[in-house]
PDB file of C-alpha atoms in Angstrom:
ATOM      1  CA  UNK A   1       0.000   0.000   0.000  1.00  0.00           C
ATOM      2  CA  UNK A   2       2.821   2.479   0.654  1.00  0.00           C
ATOM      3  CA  UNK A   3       4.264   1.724  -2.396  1.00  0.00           C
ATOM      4  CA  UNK A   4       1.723   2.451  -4.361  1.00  0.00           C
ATOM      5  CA  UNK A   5       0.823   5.817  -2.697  1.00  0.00           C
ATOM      6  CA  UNK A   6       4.338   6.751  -3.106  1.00  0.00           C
ATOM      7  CA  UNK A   7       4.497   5.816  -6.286  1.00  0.00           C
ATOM      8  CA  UNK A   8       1.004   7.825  -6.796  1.00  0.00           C
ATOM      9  CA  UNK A   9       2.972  11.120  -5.462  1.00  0.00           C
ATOM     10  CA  UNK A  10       5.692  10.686  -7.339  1.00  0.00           C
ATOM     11  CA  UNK A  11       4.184  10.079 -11.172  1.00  0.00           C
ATOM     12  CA  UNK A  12       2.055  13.369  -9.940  1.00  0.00           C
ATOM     13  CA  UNK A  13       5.144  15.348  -8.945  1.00  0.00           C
ATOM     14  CA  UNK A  14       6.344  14.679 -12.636  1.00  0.00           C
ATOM     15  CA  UNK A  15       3.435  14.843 -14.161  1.00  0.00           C
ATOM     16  CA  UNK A  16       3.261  18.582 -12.789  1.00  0.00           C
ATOM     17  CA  UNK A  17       6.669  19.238 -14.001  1.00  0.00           C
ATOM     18  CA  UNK A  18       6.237  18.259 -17.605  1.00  0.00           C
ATOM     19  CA  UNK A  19       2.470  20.358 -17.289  1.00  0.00           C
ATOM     20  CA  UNK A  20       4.735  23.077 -16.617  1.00  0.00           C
ATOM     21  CA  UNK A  21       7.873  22.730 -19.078  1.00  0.00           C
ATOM     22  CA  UNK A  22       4.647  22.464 -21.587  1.00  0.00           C
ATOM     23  CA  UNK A  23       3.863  25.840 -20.626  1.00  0.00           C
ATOM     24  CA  UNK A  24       7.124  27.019 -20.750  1.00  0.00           C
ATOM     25  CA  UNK A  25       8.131  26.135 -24.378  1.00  0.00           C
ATOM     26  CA  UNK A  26       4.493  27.119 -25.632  1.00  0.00           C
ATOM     27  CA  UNK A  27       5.859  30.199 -24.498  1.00  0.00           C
ATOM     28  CA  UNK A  28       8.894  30.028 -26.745  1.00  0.00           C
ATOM     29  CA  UNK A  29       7.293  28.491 -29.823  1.00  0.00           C
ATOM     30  CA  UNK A  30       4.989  31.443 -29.893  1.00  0.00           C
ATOM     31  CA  UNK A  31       8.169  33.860 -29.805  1.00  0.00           C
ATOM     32  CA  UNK A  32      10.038  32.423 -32.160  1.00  0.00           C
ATOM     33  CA  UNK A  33       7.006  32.282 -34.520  1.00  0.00           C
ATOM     34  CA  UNK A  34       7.108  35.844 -34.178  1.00  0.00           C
ATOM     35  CA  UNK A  35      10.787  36.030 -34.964  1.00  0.00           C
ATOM     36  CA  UNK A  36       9.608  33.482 -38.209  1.00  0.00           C
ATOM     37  CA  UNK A  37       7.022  35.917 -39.408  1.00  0.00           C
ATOM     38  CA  UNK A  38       9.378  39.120 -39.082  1.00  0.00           C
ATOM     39  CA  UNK A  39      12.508  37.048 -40.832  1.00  0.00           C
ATOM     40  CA  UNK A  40      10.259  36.644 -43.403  1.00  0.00           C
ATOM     41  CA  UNK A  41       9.070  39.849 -43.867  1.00  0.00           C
ATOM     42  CA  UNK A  42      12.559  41.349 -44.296  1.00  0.00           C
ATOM     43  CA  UNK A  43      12.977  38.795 -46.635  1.00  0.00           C
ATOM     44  CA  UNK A  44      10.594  39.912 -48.740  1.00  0.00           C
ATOM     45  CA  UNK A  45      11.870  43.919 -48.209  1.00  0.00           C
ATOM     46  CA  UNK A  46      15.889  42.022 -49.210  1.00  0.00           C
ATOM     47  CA  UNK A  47      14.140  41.590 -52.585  1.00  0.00           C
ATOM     48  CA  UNK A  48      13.331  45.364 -53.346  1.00  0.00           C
ATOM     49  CA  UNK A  49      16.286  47.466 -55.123  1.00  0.00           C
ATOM     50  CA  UNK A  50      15.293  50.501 -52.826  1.00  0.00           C
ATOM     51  CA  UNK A  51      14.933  49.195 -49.240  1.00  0.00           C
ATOM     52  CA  UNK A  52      18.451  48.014 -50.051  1.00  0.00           C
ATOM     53  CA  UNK A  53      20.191  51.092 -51.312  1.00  0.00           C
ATOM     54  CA  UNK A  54      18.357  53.274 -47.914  1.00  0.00           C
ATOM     55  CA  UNK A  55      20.467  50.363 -45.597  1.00  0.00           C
ATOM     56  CA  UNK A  56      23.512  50.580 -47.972  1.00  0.00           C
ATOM     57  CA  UNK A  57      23.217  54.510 -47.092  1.00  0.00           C
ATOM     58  CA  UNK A  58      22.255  54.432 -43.661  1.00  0.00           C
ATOM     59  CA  UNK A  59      24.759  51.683 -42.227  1.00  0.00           C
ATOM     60  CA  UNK A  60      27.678  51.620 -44.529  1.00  0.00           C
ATOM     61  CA  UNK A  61      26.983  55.756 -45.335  1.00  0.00           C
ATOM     62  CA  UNK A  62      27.451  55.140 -49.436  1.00  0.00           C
ATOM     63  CA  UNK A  63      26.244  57.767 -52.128  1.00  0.00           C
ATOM     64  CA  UNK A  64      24.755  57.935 -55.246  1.00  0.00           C
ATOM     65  CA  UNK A  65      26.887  59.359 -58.096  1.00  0.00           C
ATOM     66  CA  UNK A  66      26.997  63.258 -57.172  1.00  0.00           C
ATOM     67  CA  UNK A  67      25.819  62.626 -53.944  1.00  0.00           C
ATOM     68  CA  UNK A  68      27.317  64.304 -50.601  1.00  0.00           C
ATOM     69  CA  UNK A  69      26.939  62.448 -47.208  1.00  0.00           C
ATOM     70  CA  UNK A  70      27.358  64.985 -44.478  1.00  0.00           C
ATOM     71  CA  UNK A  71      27.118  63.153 -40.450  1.00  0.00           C
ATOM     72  CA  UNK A  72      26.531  65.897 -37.996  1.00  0.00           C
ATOM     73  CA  UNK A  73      27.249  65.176 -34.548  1.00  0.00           C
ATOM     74  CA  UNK A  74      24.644  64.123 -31.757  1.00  0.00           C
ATOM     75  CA  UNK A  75      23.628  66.610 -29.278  1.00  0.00           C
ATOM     76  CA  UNK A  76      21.117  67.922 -26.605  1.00  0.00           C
ATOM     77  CA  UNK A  77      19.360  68.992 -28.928  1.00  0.00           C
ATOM     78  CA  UNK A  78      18.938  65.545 -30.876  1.00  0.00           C
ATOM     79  CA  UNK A  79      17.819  63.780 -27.775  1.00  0.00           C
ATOM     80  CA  UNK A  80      14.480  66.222 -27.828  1.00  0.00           C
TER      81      UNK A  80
END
């Protein structure tokens, strides 16, 4: 009879644990579905002439023919 209640306690202590690591990674499945969909969608933006020239200016600052870059430095009154 003990055996079985312990037994009892124990498959319920585990069965608790799984209940919650089932929680846990529904969690993270539904995050990195998220990341998924947004991956995708800059995929899709990769594929357009234009949104890769404004990145090609804004991170590696390059021009168009007869085009001047000018950075100005950040200040107070950026920050507003």
């Amino acid at each position: 009879m003990i055996f079985a209640v312990s037994t009892l306690i124990t498959q319920n202590v585990a069965l608790d644990e799984k209940v919650q690591q089932k929680q846990e990674l529904k969690g993270k499945l539904a995050e990195l579905k998220k990341d998924e969909t947004l991956l995708k969608e800059e995929i899709v933006k990769l594929n357009d002439d234009d949104y890769i020239a404004k990145i090609a200016r804004r991170d590696y600052f390059l021009s168009e023919k007869g085009e001047i870059i000018f950075t100005l430095p950040k200040g107070k009154e950026d920050s507003d």
